């Protein structure tokens, strides 16, 4: 067993760290406050290869491994979880699925601009009445011969407005249950497709989360991913990888908060010495560091298995379940270490605490991760 990173992986991590410090940190508080999407920064992330990290270079991607992706996601998320969820969805829910299951034409037309960061993608599964219970899709894709007629509403869609390419899951044949579901590639601007209201959220406020409405949208048959009825399997397989991205985001939120708490504890004095010299604070730091290391190992293990082309669904669910809990626990403690300063925006930890919560909800709640894990255990 080897716990060492390769030179390339270290270089990717360092590049992401440098980018986050120089390009994302300035303005992150204001973007959170104004709910402003980091459009300029995402564009630069595309230029640096962070938006299609694992995609084959022949489709404009970085050709990197999943371990590098975890490392980059952690660094970006330490500073700006709104930018990192955009990166995660584009990389692992949209690019990965298109590369693995798309046709050559779909890859040329859609994957290339997504992998290079020229365009942003969105993954549209959740609905007003179908979140965890993902087979209960109300959105319909009626088979009309050479095209599908798409009707319905999607909710809480990350990159909802900033995206221009959308992977939309919809029911074609209700009698077939999950085997009657398809995934269609929808372009912004198609007649009948409207981007709905922007959500006013607790955290990741810089990320643009919208509802989407589809009314008689004509989607050509060649925009279906995989065989007829493959849509649900497509969504589940894609989410297996997506959960590595969100687990790494949670890890980054936790380690960002921990680094701030560690630095602050050395500066802030109470009772005549830095608070880092008090055991109450030392124990908090020890717990945070231990939990973060455990979460990182789970993320890297899931990534490693994926890179080795082995089953990784259970490990990615474990990584997400655990890292998201660590993100909550560590950010709450980081605010506590900061005392009153932790409760004000200037010190960043209150934002990280707000950002942490969503990692226990999206791409499968913690309860769903437990279903996924226990089903694997009981197979
Ligand atoms: N990987 C691959 N295939 C899977 C799978 C997985 N993890 N989970 C299920 N499947 C397959 C099953 O094998 C089954 O296929 P067969 O019938 O051929 O055997 C099929 O899918 C149906 O599976 P189930 O009968 O187990 O389906 P279910 O109704 O019991 O649901 C579930 C299973 C795990 C609860 C699933 O519905 C689920 O994961 N729900 C959560 C959905 C989710 O994560 N939503 C997040 C929205 S996306 C998002 O948040 C993105 C964003 O913008 C940030």
Short mmCIF file of C-alpha atoms and ligand atoms in Angstrom, two decimals:
data_model
loop_
_atom_site.label_atom_id
_atom_site.label_comp_id
_atom_site.label_asym_id
_atom_site.label_seq_id
_atom_site.Cartn_x
_atom_site.Cartn_y
_atom_site.Cartn_z
CA UNK A 1 0.00 0.00 0.00
CA UNK A 2 1.29 3.44 -0.93
CA UNK A 3 0.01 6.65 0.66
CA UNK A 4 2.37 8.90 -1.34
CA UNK A 5 0.97 11.24 -3.98
CA UNK A 6 2.66 11.33 -7.38
CA UNK A 7 4.49 14.46 -8.52
CA UNK A 8 1.64 15.17 -10.93
CA UNK A 9 -0.99 14.87 -8.19
CA UNK A 10 1.00 17.23 -5.95
CA UNK A 11 1.31 19.71 -8.82
CA UNK A 12 -2.46 19.63 -9.42
CA UNK A 13 -3.17 20.14 -5.70
CA UNK A 14 -0.72 23.04 -5.49
CA UNK A 15 -2.12 24.68 -8.62
CA UNK A 16 -5.66 24.44 -7.20
CA UNK A 17 -4.47 25.85 -3.85
CA UNK A 18 -2.72 28.76 -5.55
CA UNK A 19 -5.77 29.48 -7.72
CA UNK A 20 -8.13 29.37 -4.75
CA UNK A 21 -5.97 31.75 -2.72
CA UNK A 22 -5.36 34.28 -5.49
CA UNK A 23 -8.56 34.14 -7.54
CA UNK A 24 -11.33 32.85 -5.31
CA UNK A 25 -10.54 34.28 -1.89
CA UNK A 26 -10.83 37.94 -2.92
CA UNK A 27 -14.53 38.69 -3.13
CA UNK A 28 -15.81 35.39 -1.73
CA UNK A 29 -17.62 37.11 1.16
CA UNK A 30 -19.26 39.64 -1.19
CA UNK A 31 -20.33 36.95 -3.66
CA UNK A 32 -21.92 35.00 -0.81
CA UNK A 33 -23.65 38.13 0.43
CA UNK A 34 -25.00 39.14 -3.00
CA UNK A 35 -25.64 35.57 -4.18
CA UNK A 36 -23.33 36.25 -7.10
CA UNK A 37 -22.22 33.38 -9.34
CA UNK A 38 -18.40 33.36 -9.73
CA UNK A 39 -18.61 33.52 -13.54
CA UNK A 40 -15.15 35.03 -14.16
CA UNK A 41 -13.49 32.62 -11.78
CA UNK A 42 -15.23 29.59 -13.29
CA UNK A 43 -14.07 30.71 -16.73
CA UNK A 44 -10.47 30.78 -15.45
CA UNK A 45 -10.96 27.37 -13.83
CA UNK A 46 -11.93 26.09 -17.27
CA UNK A 47 -8.80 27.59 -18.80
CA UNK A 48 -6.70 25.87 -16.11
CA UNK A 49 -8.33 22.52 -16.84
CA UNK A 50 -10.40 22.19 -13.64
CA UNK A 51 -13.78 21.82 -15.36
CA UNK A 52 -13.07 18.60 -17.24
CA UNK A 53 -10.22 17.17 -15.23
CA UNK A 54 -10.78 13.46 -15.91
CA UNK A 55 -11.94 13.75 -19.52
CA UNK A 56 -9.72 12.30 -22.24
CA UNK A 57 -7.57 15.08 -23.80
CA UNK A 58 -8.98 14.14 -27.22
CA UNK A 59 -12.26 15.65 -25.98
CA UNK A 60 -10.56 18.69 -24.50
CA UNK A 61 -10.17 17.36 -20.96
CA UNK A 62 -7.21 17.13 -18.61
CA UNK A 63 -6.81 13.33 -18.74
CA UNK A 64 -6.18 13.29 -14.98
CA UNK A 65 -7.10 10.67 -12.43
CA UNK A 66 -9.86 10.85 -9.83
CA UNK A 67 -7.32 11.20 -7.00
CA UNK A 68 -6.14 14.49 -8.56
CA UNK A 69 -9.76 15.55 -8.82
CA UNK A 70 -10.30 14.93 -5.08
CA UNK A 71 -7.20 16.96 -4.26
CA UNK A 72 -8.28 19.87 -6.45
CA UNK A 73 -11.84 19.77 -5.14
CA UNK A 74 -10.57 19.94 -1.56
CA UNK A 75 -8.42 23.00 -2.27
CA UNK A 76 -11.12 24.89 -4.18
CA UNK A 77 -13.74 24.03 -1.53
CA UNK A 78 -11.56 25.30 1.32
CA UNK A 79 -12.08 28.77 -0.08
CA UNK A 80 -15.25 28.79 -2.17
CA UNK A 81 -17.77 25.95 -2.00
CA UNK A 82 -20.01 27.77 -4.50
CA UNK A 83 -17.31 27.52 -7.15
CA UNK A 84 -16.54 23.92 -6.20
CA UNK A 85 -20.11 22.65 -6.57
CA UNK A 86 -20.18 24.08 -10.09
CA UNK A 87 -16.88 22.29 -10.73
CA UNK A 88 -18.12 19.03 -9.18
CA UNK A 89 -21.37 18.91 -11.16
CA UNK A 90 -19.63 19.77 -14.42
CA UNK A 91 -16.86 17.20 -13.91
CA UNK A 92 -18.54 14.24 -12.36
CA UNK A 93 -22.24 14.45 -13.13
CA UNK A 94 -22.10 15.88 -16.64
CA UNK A 95 -18.71 15.27 -18.31
CA UNK A 96 -18.16 11.83 -16.79
CA UNK A 97 -21.61 10.57 -17.82
CA UNK A 98 -21.29 11.94 -21.34
CA UNK A 99 -17.84 10.47 -21.82
CA UNK A 100 -18.79 7.05 -20.46
CA UNK A 101 -22.21 6.63 -22.06
CA UNK A 102 -22.51 9.25 -24.83
CA UNK A 103 -22.23 8.64 -28.58
CA UNK A 104 -19.24 9.96 -30.51
CA UNK A 105 -21.46 12.73 -31.95
CA UNK A 106 -22.65 13.72 -28.45
CA UNK A 107 -19.06 13.83 -27.24
CA UNK A 108 -17.97 16.02 -30.16
CA UNK A 109 -20.90 18.38 -29.82
CA UNK A 110 -21.43 18.55 -26.05
CA UNK A 111 -18.54 17.02 -24.13
CA UNK A 112 -15.81 19.06 -25.81
CA UNK A 113 -17.11 22.52 -24.83
CA UNK A 114 -17.99 21.24 -21.34
CA UNK A 115 -14.60 19.64 -20.71
CA UNK A 116 -12.73 22.76 -21.80
CA UNK A 117 -14.92 24.92 -19.57
CA UNK A 118 -16.21 26.91 -22.54
CA UNK A 119 -19.71 25.82 -21.50
CA UNK A 120 -21.18 24.73 -18.18
CA UNK A 121 -23.41 21.72 -17.65
CA UNK A 122 -26.25 20.88 -15.27
CA UNK A 123 -27.68 17.57 -14.08
CA UNK A 124 -31.45 17.62 -13.73
CA UNK A 125 -32.90 14.80 -11.68
CA UNK A 126 -34.67 16.36 -8.66
CA UNK A 127 -38.26 17.49 -8.94
CA UNK A 128 -40.71 19.19 -6.60
CA UNK A 129 -42.02 15.73 -5.65
CA UNK A 130 -39.06 13.50 -6.47
CA UNK A 131 -35.83 14.08 -4.56
CA UNK A 132 -34.68 10.97 -2.71
CA UNK A 133 -37.35 8.88 -4.40
CA UNK A 134 -35.75 9.41 -7.78
CA UNK A 135 -37.77 6.80 -9.69
CA UNK A 136 -40.96 8.84 -9.13
CA UNK A 137 -40.21 11.21 -12.00
CA UNK A 138 -43.17 13.35 -13.04
CA UNK A 139 -41.33 14.99 -15.94
CA UNK A 140 -42.27 13.18 -19.13
CA UNK A 141 -40.38 12.57 -22.36
CA UNK A 142 -43.01 11.36 -24.78
CA UNK A 143 -41.67 9.34 -27.69
CA UNK A 144 -42.72 11.07 -30.93
CA UNK A 145 -40.69 9.03 -33.39
CA UNK A 146 -37.74 11.21 -34.32
CA UNK A 147 -37.90 13.31 -31.15
CA UNK A 148 -39.11 13.39 -27.57
CA UNK A 149 -41.62 15.90 -26.25
CA UNK A 150 -40.39 17.01 -22.85
CA UNK A 151 -42.79 18.36 -20.22
CA UNK A 152 -42.32 19.01 -16.51
CA UNK A 153 -40.43 20.89 -13.83
CA UNK A 154 -37.04 20.29 -12.23
CA UNK A 155 -36.07 21.75 -8.86
CA UNK A 156 -32.88 22.85 -7.07
CA UNK A 157 -30.75 22.54 -10.18
CA UNK A 158 -27.12 23.51 -9.60
CA UNK A 159 -25.78 25.75 -12.43
CA UNK A 160 -29.45 26.23 -13.32
CA UNK A 161 -28.94 29.53 -15.08
CA UNK A 162 -25.23 29.55 -15.84
CA UNK A 163 -25.37 26.21 -17.68
CA UNK A 164 -26.06 25.91 -21.36
CA UNK A 165 -26.17 22.10 -21.59
CA UNK A 166 -28.58 20.15 -19.36
CA UNK A 167 -28.88 16.41 -18.78
CA UNK A 168 -32.57 15.96 -18.05
CA UNK A 169 -34.00 12.76 -16.58
CA UNK A 170 -37.61 12.09 -17.59
CA UNK A 171 -40.19 9.33 -17.70
CA UNK A 172 -41.05 7.91 -21.14
CA UNK A 173 -43.03 4.83 -20.19
CA UNK A 174 -44.50 4.94 -16.70
CA UNK A 175 -45.59 1.29 -16.81
CA UNK A 176 -41.96 0.20 -17.07
CA UNK A 177 -41.03 2.01 -13.82
CA UNK A 178 -37.35 2.90 -13.65
CA UNK A 179 -36.76 1.01 -16.92
CA UNK A 180 -39.00 3.55 -18.69
CA UNK A 181 -36.84 6.55 -17.75
CA UNK A 182 -34.54 8.36 -20.22
CA UNK A 183 -31.83 10.99 -19.98
CA UNK A 184 -31.97 13.68 -22.66
CA UNK A 185 -29.43 16.36 -23.53
CA UNK A 186 -31.27 19.68 -23.60
CA UNK A 187 -29.75 22.93 -24.79
CA UNK A 188 -30.55 26.33 -23.36
CA UNK A 189 -32.58 28.20 -25.94
CA UNK A 190 -34.66 25.21 -27.07
CA UNK A 191 -38.27 26.33 -27.55
CA UNK A 192 -40.36 25.76 -24.43
CA UNK A 193 -37.43 25.59 -22.01
CA UNK A 194 -37.53 28.29 -19.34
CA UNK A 195 -35.16 28.84 -16.42
CA UNK A 196 -37.30 29.50 -13.33
CA UNK A 197 -36.72 31.21 -10.03
CA UNK A 198 -33.38 31.37 -8.30
CA UNK A 199 -33.35 29.87 -4.81
CA UNK A 200 -32.36 32.10 -1.87
CA UNK A 201 -30.23 29.64 0.08
CA UNK A 202 -28.63 29.22 3.52
CA UNK A 203 -25.24 28.35 2.04
CA UNK A 204 -23.35 27.99 -1.25
CA UNK A 205 -25.06 31.27 -2.04
CA UNK A 206 -22.75 32.05 -4.96
CA UNK A 207 -23.90 28.95 -6.77
CA UNK A 208 -26.96 29.48 -8.94
CA UNK A 209 -29.70 27.05 -8.01
CA UNK A 210 -32.86 27.29 -10.09
CA UNK A 211 -36.03 25.51 -11.00
CA UNK A 212 -36.41 24.66 -14.70
CA UNK A 213 -39.62 24.41 -16.69
CA UNK A 214 -40.10 22.37 -19.85
CA UNK A 215 -43.24 22.81 -21.95
CA UNK A 216 -43.46 20.74 -25.14
CA UNK A 217 -39.71 20.97 -25.69
CA UNK A 218 -38.78 19.02 -28.83
CA UNK A 219 -35.59 17.11 -28.09
CA UNK A 220 -34.11 15.16 -31.03
CA UNK A 221 -33.77 11.39 -30.52
CA UNK A 222 -30.02 11.61 -31.05
CA UNK A 223 -29.88 13.57 -27.77
CA UNK A 224 -30.89 10.56 -25.69
CA UNK A 225 -28.03 9.05 -23.70
CA UNK A 226 -27.79 5.28 -24.03
CA UNK A 227 -30.51 2.84 -24.99
CA UNK A 228 -34.21 3.54 -24.48
CA UNK A 229 -34.93 3.17 -20.75
CA UNK A 230 -31.32 3.62 -19.61
CA UNK A 231 -31.94 7.00 -17.93
CA UNK A 232 -32.32 5.84 -14.34
CA UNK A 233 -29.27 3.58 -14.47
CA UNK A 234 -27.40 6.48 -16.06
CA UNK A 235 -28.40 8.77 -13.20
CA UNK A 236 -27.45 6.24 -10.51
CA UNK A 237 -24.08 5.39 -12.08
CA UNK A 238 -23.29 9.06 -12.53
CA UNK A 239 -24.23 9.85 -8.94
CA UNK A 240 -21.84 7.16 -7.70
CA UNK A 241 -19.01 9.29 -9.07
CA UNK A 242 -20.69 12.59 -8.23
CA UNK A 243 -20.67 11.61 -4.58
CA UNK A 244 -16.86 11.52 -4.64
CA UNK A 245 -16.98 15.15 -5.77
CA UNK A 246 -19.38 16.21 -3.01
CA UNK A 247 -17.47 14.18 -0.40
CA UNK A 248 -14.33 16.08 -1.46
CA UNK A 249 -16.23 19.34 -1.28
CA UNK A 250 -17.28 18.50 2.29
CA UNK A 251 -13.69 17.57 3.08
CA UNK A 252 -12.48 20.92 1.74
CA UNK A 253 -15.08 22.88 3.71
CA UNK A 254 -13.93 21.05 6.87
CA UNK A 255 -10.22 21.49 6.24
CA UNK A 256 -10.69 25.14 5.30
CA UNK A 257 -12.47 25.78 8.60
CA UNK A 258 -9.87 23.78 10.53
CA UNK A 259 -6.95 25.74 9.02
CA UNK A 260 -8.63 29.02 9.96
CA UNK A 261 -9.31 27.78 13.51
CA UNK A 262 -5.73 26.54 13.91
CA UNK A 263 -4.25 29.86 12.77
CA UNK A 264 -6.66 31.90 14.90
CA UNK A 265 -5.96 29.81 18.01
CA UNK A 266 -2.28 30.75 17.80
CA UNK A 267 -3.04 34.48 17.52
CA UNK A 268 -5.88 34.98 19.95
CA UNK A 269 -4.86 35.36 23.57
CA UNK A 270 -7.00 34.62 26.62
CA UNK A 271 -5.99 34.30 30.27
CA UNK A 272 -2.48 35.48 29.41
CA UNK A 273 -1.61 33.04 26.62
CA UNK A 274 -2.68 32.04 23.09
CA UNK A 275 -5.87 30.01 23.24
CA UNK A 276 -3.98 27.18 21.45
CA UNK A 277 -2.21 26.70 24.79
CA UNK A 278 -5.48 25.84 26.51
CA UNK A 279 -6.38 22.18 26.54
CA UNK A 280 -10.04 22.89 25.70
CA UNK A 281 -8.90 24.28 22.33
CA UNK A 282 -6.15 21.70 21.82
CA UNK A 283 -8.68 18.87 22.14
CA UNK A 284 -10.97 20.52 19.59
CA UNK A 285 -8.06 20.85 17.14
CA UNK A 286 -7.05 17.23 17.71
CA UNK A 287 -10.58 15.99 17.01
CA UNK A 288 -10.91 18.15 13.91
CA UNK A 289 -7.58 17.03 12.44
CA UNK A 290 -8.31 13.35 13.10
CA UNK A 291 -11.77 13.47 11.57
CA UNK A 292 -10.50 15.38 8.52
CA UNK A 293 -7.74 12.84 7.92
CA UNK A 294 -10.26 9.99 8.15
CA UNK A 295 -12.59 11.76 5.71
CA UNK A 296 -9.71 12.43 3.30
CA UNK A 297 -8.69 8.77 3.35
CA UNK A 298 -12.24 7.70 2.52
CA UNK A 299 -12.39 10.17 -0.38
CA UNK A 300 -9.03 9.04 -1.73
CA UNK A 301 -9.96 5.38 -1.35
CA UNK A 302 -13.16 5.87 -3.37
CA UNK A 303 -11.20 7.80 -6.00
CA UNK A 304 -8.50 5.14 -6.13
CA UNK A 305 -11.07 2.37 -6.64
CA UNK A 306 -12.70 4.36 -9.43
CA UNK A 307 -9.31 4.90 -11.08
CA UNK A 308 -8.62 1.16 -10.81
CA UNK A 309 -11.97 0.53 -12.55
CA UNK A 310 -13.22 -1.38 -9.49
CA UNK A 311 -16.63 -1.05 -7.82
CA UNK A 312 -16.64 2.20 -5.88
CA UNK A 313 -20.34 2.92 -5.21
CA UNK A 314 -20.25 1.82 -1.57
CA UNK A 315 -16.99 3.68 -0.87
CA UNK A 316 -18.20 6.87 -2.53
CA UNK A 317 -21.40 6.72 -0.42
CA UNK A 318 -19.31 6.12 2.72
CA UNK A 319 -16.99 9.00 1.81
CA UNK A 320 -19.93 11.35 1.29
CA UNK A 321 -21.77 10.22 4.41
CA UNK A 322 -18.72 10.62 6.62
CA UNK A 323 -17.10 13.70 5.06
CA UNK A 324 -20.38 15.65 5.14
CA UNK A 325 -20.81 14.87 8.86
CA UNK A 326 -17.21 15.95 9.46
CA UNK A 327 -17.89 19.16 7.54
CA UNK A 328 -20.79 19.96 9.86
CA UNK A 329 -18.95 19.01 13.06
CA UNK A 330 -15.69 20.76 12.19
CA UNK A 331 -17.27 23.99 10.96
CA UNK A 332 -19.40 24.28 14.10
CA UNK A 333 -16.27 23.78 16.24
CA UNK A 334 -14.28 26.24 14.10
CA UNK A 335 -16.91 28.89 14.81
CA UNK A 336 -16.66 27.99 18.51
CA UNK A 337 -12.86 28.36 18.51
CA UNK A 338 -13.28 31.81 16.96
CA UNK A 339 -15.81 32.82 19.64
CA UNK A 340 -17.66 36.03 18.78
CA UNK A 341 -15.43 36.62 15.74
CA UNK A 342 -16.60 33.30 14.34
CA UNK A 343 -20.14 34.61 14.18
CA UNK A 344 -19.31 37.50 11.86
CA UNK A 345 -18.76 37.24 8.12
CA UNK A 346 -15.25 38.66 8.00
CA UNK A 347 -13.72 35.54 9.53
CA UNK A 348 -15.11 33.12 6.91
CA UNK A 349 -15.97 30.26 9.29
CA UNK A 350 -19.65 31.17 9.61
CA UNK A 351 -19.94 30.90 5.79
CA UNK A 352 -18.20 27.53 5.80
CA UNK A 353 -20.62 26.36 8.50
CA UNK A 354 -23.58 27.43 6.34
CA UNK A 355 -22.01 25.85 3.25
CA UNK A 356 -21.41 22.55 5.05
CA UNK A 357 -25.08 21.68 5.54
CA UNK A 358 -25.93 21.12 1.89
CA UNK A 359 -23.29 18.38 1.61
CA UNK A 360 -25.57 16.22 3.80
CA UNK A 361 -28.47 16.84 1.42
CA UNK A 362 -27.56 17.06 -2.26
CA UNK A 363 -26.48 14.18 -4.50
CA UNK A 364 -28.28 11.91 -2.06
CA UNK A 365 -29.03 12.77 1.56
CA UNK A 366 -27.07 11.08 4.35
CA UNK A 367 -30.03 8.76 4.80
CA UNK A 368 -29.85 7.76 1.11
CA UNK A 369 -26.11 7.08 1.49
CA UNK A 370 -26.97 4.70 4.34
CA UNK A 371 -29.43 2.89 2.04
CA UNK A 372 -26.77 2.59 -0.66
CA UNK A 373 -24.14 1.34 1.82
CA UNK A 374 -26.38 -1.13 3.64
CA UNK A 375 -27.71 -2.61 0.38
CA UNK A 376 -24.12 -3.32 -0.64
CA UNK A 377 -23.35 -4.85 2.76
CA UNK A 378 -26.40 -7.09 2.62
CA UNK A 379 -25.99 -8.26 -0.99
N1 LIG B 1 -25.42 2.43 -9.08
C1 LIG B 1 -25.82 1.76 -10.18
N2 LIG B 1 -27.07 1.28 -10.34
C2 LIG B 1 -27.94 1.49 -9.34
C3 LIG B 1 -27.58 2.18 -8.15
C4 LIG B 1 -26.26 2.66 -8.04
N3 LIG B 1 -25.84 3.34 -6.97
N4 LIG B 1 -28.66 2.25 -7.35
C5 LIG B 1 -29.66 1.62 -7.98
N5 LIG B 1 -29.23 1.16 -9.18
C6 LIG B 1 -30.00 0.41 -10.16
C7 LIG B 1 -30.50 -0.91 -9.55
O1 LIG B 1 -29.57 -1.95 -9.74
C8 LIG B 1 -31.79 -1.16 -10.29
O2 LIG B 1 -31.56 -1.76 -11.52
P1 LIG B 1 -32.16 -3.26 -11.85
O3 LIG B 1 -33.65 -3.17 -11.67
O4 LIG B 1 -31.73 -3.52 -13.25
O5 LIG B 1 -31.54 -4.17 -10.84
C9 LIG B 1 -32.30 0.25 -10.58
O6 LIG B 1 -31.18 1.13 -10.51
C10 LIG B 1 -33.38 0.68 -9.60
O7 LIG B 1 -32.84 0.59 -8.33
P2 LIG B 1 -33.70 0.42 -7.01
O8 LIG B 1 -34.80 -0.58 -7.23
O9 LIG B 1 -32.75 0.18 -5.91
O10 LIG B 1 -34.39 1.85 -6.89
P3 LIG B 1 -35.06 2.55 -5.68
O11 LIG B 1 -36.31 3.22 -6.15
O12 LIG B 1 -35.17 1.63 -4.51
O13 LIG B 1 -34.04 3.78 -5.36
C11 LIG B 1 -32.15 4.87 -4.40
C12 LIG B 1 -32.73 3.58 -5.03
C13 LIG B 1 -30.74 4.47 -4.01
C14 LIG B 1 -32.91 5.31 -3.19
C15 LIG B 1 -32.12 5.99 -5.48
O14 LIG B 1 -33.43 6.41 -5.80
C16 LIG B 1 -31.30 7.19 -5.07
O15 LIG B 1 -30.08 7.15 -5.14
N6 LIG B 1 -31.96 8.31 -4.68
C17 LIG B 1 -31.28 9.56 -4.39
C18 LIG B 1 -31.22 10.41 -5.61
C19 LIG B 1 -30.23 11.53 -5.48
O16 LIG B 1 -29.07 11.31 -5.14
N7 LIG B 1 -30.66 12.74 -5.84
C20 LIG B 1 -29.78 13.86 -5.84
C21 LIG B 1 -30.14 14.77 -6.95
S1 LIG B 1 -28.82 15.21 -7.98
C22 LIG B 1 -28.07 16.54 -7.27
O17 LIG B 1 -28.22 16.82 -6.12
C23 LIG B 1 -27.14 17.24 -8.18
C24 LIG B 1 -26.80 18.65 -7.86
O18 LIG B 1 -27.26 19.56 -8.51
C25 LIG B 1 -25.74 18.93 -6.84
#
